[in-house]
XYZ file of C-alpha atoms in Angstrom:
216
model
C 0.000 0.000 0.000
C 1.388 3.394 -0.980
C 0.838 6.888 0.345
C 1.853 9.896 -1.611
C 2.122 13.625 -1.031
C 2.164 15.397 -4.355
C 2.855 19.081 -4.800
C 2.691 21.191 -7.910
C 4.276 24.614 -7.464
C 4.397 27.675 -9.643
C 7.586 28.977 -11.155
C 6.997 32.539 -9.865
C 5.231 34.143 -6.860
C 1.498 34.120 -7.653
C -1.347 33.326 -5.270
C -1.839 29.756 -4.106
C -5.390 28.387 -3.926
C -6.313 25.672 -1.438
C -8.972 23.505 -3.082
C -11.421 21.775 -0.761
C -11.963 18.112 -1.542
C -14.925 17.795 0.822
C -18.431 18.973 -0.058
C -17.080 20.768 -3.117
C -19.680 20.966 -5.897
C -16.927 21.795 -8.400
C -15.517 18.261 -8.271
C -16.649 15.726 -10.850
C -15.858 12.007 -10.988
C -14.597 10.644 -14.303
C -14.675 6.823 -14.383
C -14.113 6.661 -10.607
C -16.190 6.710 -7.424
C -15.363 8.864 -4.404
C -15.982 8.949 -0.660
C -14.689 10.991 2.270
C -12.390 9.020 4.552
C -9.687 9.194 7.237
C -6.427 7.620 6.142
C -3.238 7.423 8.209
C -4.376 10.304 10.387
C -5.450 12.585 7.537
C -8.929 13.453 6.371
C -8.878 12.427 2.741
C -10.873 11.835 -0.408
C -10.908 8.146 -1.304
C -10.983 7.560 -5.058
C -11.640 4.091 -6.466
C -11.532 2.731 -10.001
C -14.924 1.550 -11.299
C -13.370 -0.754 -13.883
C -13.821 1.054 -17.206
C -11.080 0.331 -19.761
C -9.539 3.779 -20.076
C -6.669 5.839 -18.698
C -9.097 8.722 -18.091
C -9.761 7.993 -14.404
C -9.725 11.011 -12.107
C -11.585 13.437 -9.899
C -11.661 16.663 -11.886
C -11.637 20.155 -10.419
C -14.173 21.827 -12.688
C -14.010 25.474 -13.774
C -10.322 25.726 -12.894
C -7.753 26.656 -15.514
C -4.571 24.818 -14.549
C -1.011 25.982 -14.559
C 0.717 24.718 -11.382
C -0.229 23.558 -7.901
C 0.418 21.515 -4.773
C -1.229 18.141 -4.020
C -0.932 15.735 -1.100
C -2.245 12.214 -1.581
C -1.995 8.579 -0.656
C -2.768 5.552 -2.779
C -3.005 1.802 -2.490
C -4.372 -1.027 -4.654
C -8.087 -1.665 -4.301
C -9.029 -4.805 -2.393
C -10.147 -6.516 -5.607
C -7.121 -5.518 -7.665
C -4.750 -8.042 -9.163
C -1.049 -8.189 -8.304
C -0.342 -6.409 -11.594
C -2.474 -3.403 -10.514
C 0.138 -1.704 -8.334
C -1.881 1.211 -6.979
C -0.907 3.860 -9.521
C -1.594 7.380 -8.210
C -0.859 10.782 -9.687
C -1.992 14.086 -11.118
C -3.635 14.783 -14.446
C -3.319 18.364 -15.671
C -4.381 20.515 -18.608
C -7.500 18.365 -18.925
C -9.827 19.315 -21.791
C -13.432 20.212 -21.014
C -14.604 16.935 -22.547
C -11.832 14.922 -20.806
C -10.486 13.795 -24.173
C -6.939 15.092 -23.628
C -4.659 15.589 -20.647
C -1.078 15.340 -19.395
C -0.219 13.208 -16.354
C 2.543 12.314 -13.912
C 2.021 9.299 -11.705
C 3.865 6.934 -9.353
C 3.910 3.152 -9.243
C 4.325 2.737 -5.475
C 5.151 -0.956 -5.226
C 7.880 -0.608 -7.854
C 9.962 1.644 -5.599
C 11.511 -1.175 -3.545
C 10.915 -4.128 -5.838
C 13.579 -6.839 -6.029
C 13.623 -6.390 -9.816
C 15.751 -3.414 -10.927
C 13.756 -3.015 -14.146
C 10.572 -2.513 -12.109
C 12.369 0.008 -9.895
C 13.316 1.982 -12.998
C 9.600 2.294 -13.771
C 8.583 3.898 -10.458
C 7.636 7.309 -11.890
C 5.867 7.842 -15.210
C 4.707 10.586 -17.585
C 1.881 9.987 -20.063
C -0.169 12.148 -22.406
C -3.727 11.050 -23.097
C -4.856 9.800 -25.558
C -1.956 9.532 -28.021
C 0.952 8.687 -25.734
C 0.123 5.931 -23.229
C 2.934 4.494 -21.124
C 3.535 1.441 -23.331
C 3.945 3.559 -26.475
C 6.362 5.934 -24.752
C 8.354 3.026 -23.333
C 8.592 1.313 -26.729
C 9.431 4.393 -28.812
C 11.464 6.353 -26.223
C 12.938 3.842 -23.741
C 13.774 5.340 -20.310
C 12.932 8.901 -21.384
C 9.528 9.297 -19.739
C 9.919 7.171 -16.596
C 12.413 6.978 -13.772
C 13.336 5.422 -10.439
C 12.313 6.945 -7.121
C 12.351 5.347 -3.674
C 8.738 4.746 -2.617
C 7.245 2.992 0.397
C 3.719 1.712 -0.018
C 1.353 2.910 2.691
C 3.204 6.117 3.625
C 2.359 9.710 2.795
C 4.881 10.845 0.200
C 5.625 14.440 -0.732
C 5.575 15.209 -4.457
C 5.833 18.462 -6.399
C 5.166 19.107 -10.078
C 6.386 22.229 -11.858
C 4.830 23.040 -15.234
C 5.973 25.790 -17.602
C 4.985 25.961 -21.271
C 5.964 22.611 -22.828
C 8.109 21.505 -19.884
C 7.305 19.767 -16.616
C 9.317 18.472 -13.653
C 8.333 15.901 -11.049
C 9.889 16.190 -7.570
C 9.426 13.561 -4.847
C 10.071 13.580 -1.063
C 10.980 17.275 -1.056
C 14.198 16.647 -2.951
C 15.589 19.780 -4.648
C 16.388 17.840 -7.822
C 13.608 16.404 -10.007
C 12.889 12.702 -10.265
C 11.616 13.063 -13.829
C 12.032 15.781 -16.478
C 9.782 16.210 -19.498
C 10.887 18.895 -21.951
C 8.307 18.199 -24.648
C 4.805 17.914 -23.186
C 2.892 16.194 -25.953
C -0.122 18.516 -25.935
C 2.150 21.502 -26.511
C 3.106 24.680 -24.690
C -0.243 26.435 -25.160
C -2.568 23.679 -23.976
C -4.573 24.579 -20.870
C -7.204 22.865 -18.776
C -8.290 21.485 -15.437
C -6.504 19.461 -12.749
C -7.477 15.918 -11.816
C -6.626 13.503 -9.007
C -5.660 10.553 -11.199
C -5.601 6.818 -10.474
C -4.660 3.778 -12.520
C -6.558 0.563 -13.230
C -7.623 -1.393 -10.158
C -6.506 1.371 -7.800
C -7.954 2.795 -4.607
C -6.232 6.039 -3.576
C -6.563 8.746 -0.944
C -5.998 12.438 -1.646
C -5.702 15.400 0.696
C -4.589 19.056 0.860
C -4.877 20.069 -2.781
C -3.234 23.397 -3.528
C -2.821 24.990 -6.947
C -0.703 27.995 -7.811
C -1.494 29.613 -11.142
C 1.202 31.419 -13.106
C -0.447 32.868 -16.190
C-alpha cells in the first residue's frame, strides 16, 4: 500500500489556492467513485476505479484553468485488484473540457523497492492522453519518460510538479532535484485545462490538501 504527497508549485510568486476536496460541488468524478475518509491520520478523499477500460480515471476540479499547484495524496491497490495493478496514483493536468486530452505524472508505489531493478526503474511515469500511453512511450522512447524513485507503499509521500509551457518536472520527497524531467509535453506549450486527481486501473487512492498555484 502506498501513500503519496504530491505538490505542484508555480515557477513565480502568484497566489496559491487551497482547493477543498470535501463537499465541493466543483468536483466531478470521471470513471471513478469517491468517498470521504480518514487515512493514516489525515482526512482524505478516497478515489476508487470503477473498472472502465480507459486511462481517463480522475476526480476533476471543474471550472479551474490549470497551470501549477500543490497536491498531497496517498494511494493503495483496491481490495479486488490483481497483483499487476500496483496502486498507480498521480496528477492529471491541462484536462480538456470533454476529458479527451490531458497530461499526467504518476507513481507506481510498489515498484519503488521491488527486487527487480527493471521494475524500480519504472517507479515514476509521464503519459499524455490519448496519443501517448505508457507502453507507447516506453517502446518508442525507452527510459525517457519514466524513472526510479524510492517509494514505500502505505506512507504519505511528498511530491511536487512544476509546469511551464511545454516543460514539466516531477519532484518527490521534497528533494531539490527532479525525479523526472519532461521537456516536450505532448499537448504543446499552449494547452490549458483542469486538474485531476488521477488513479490507474484497479486502484484505490486517498488524496488530501490540494493546492494549486497559477502562473499565467
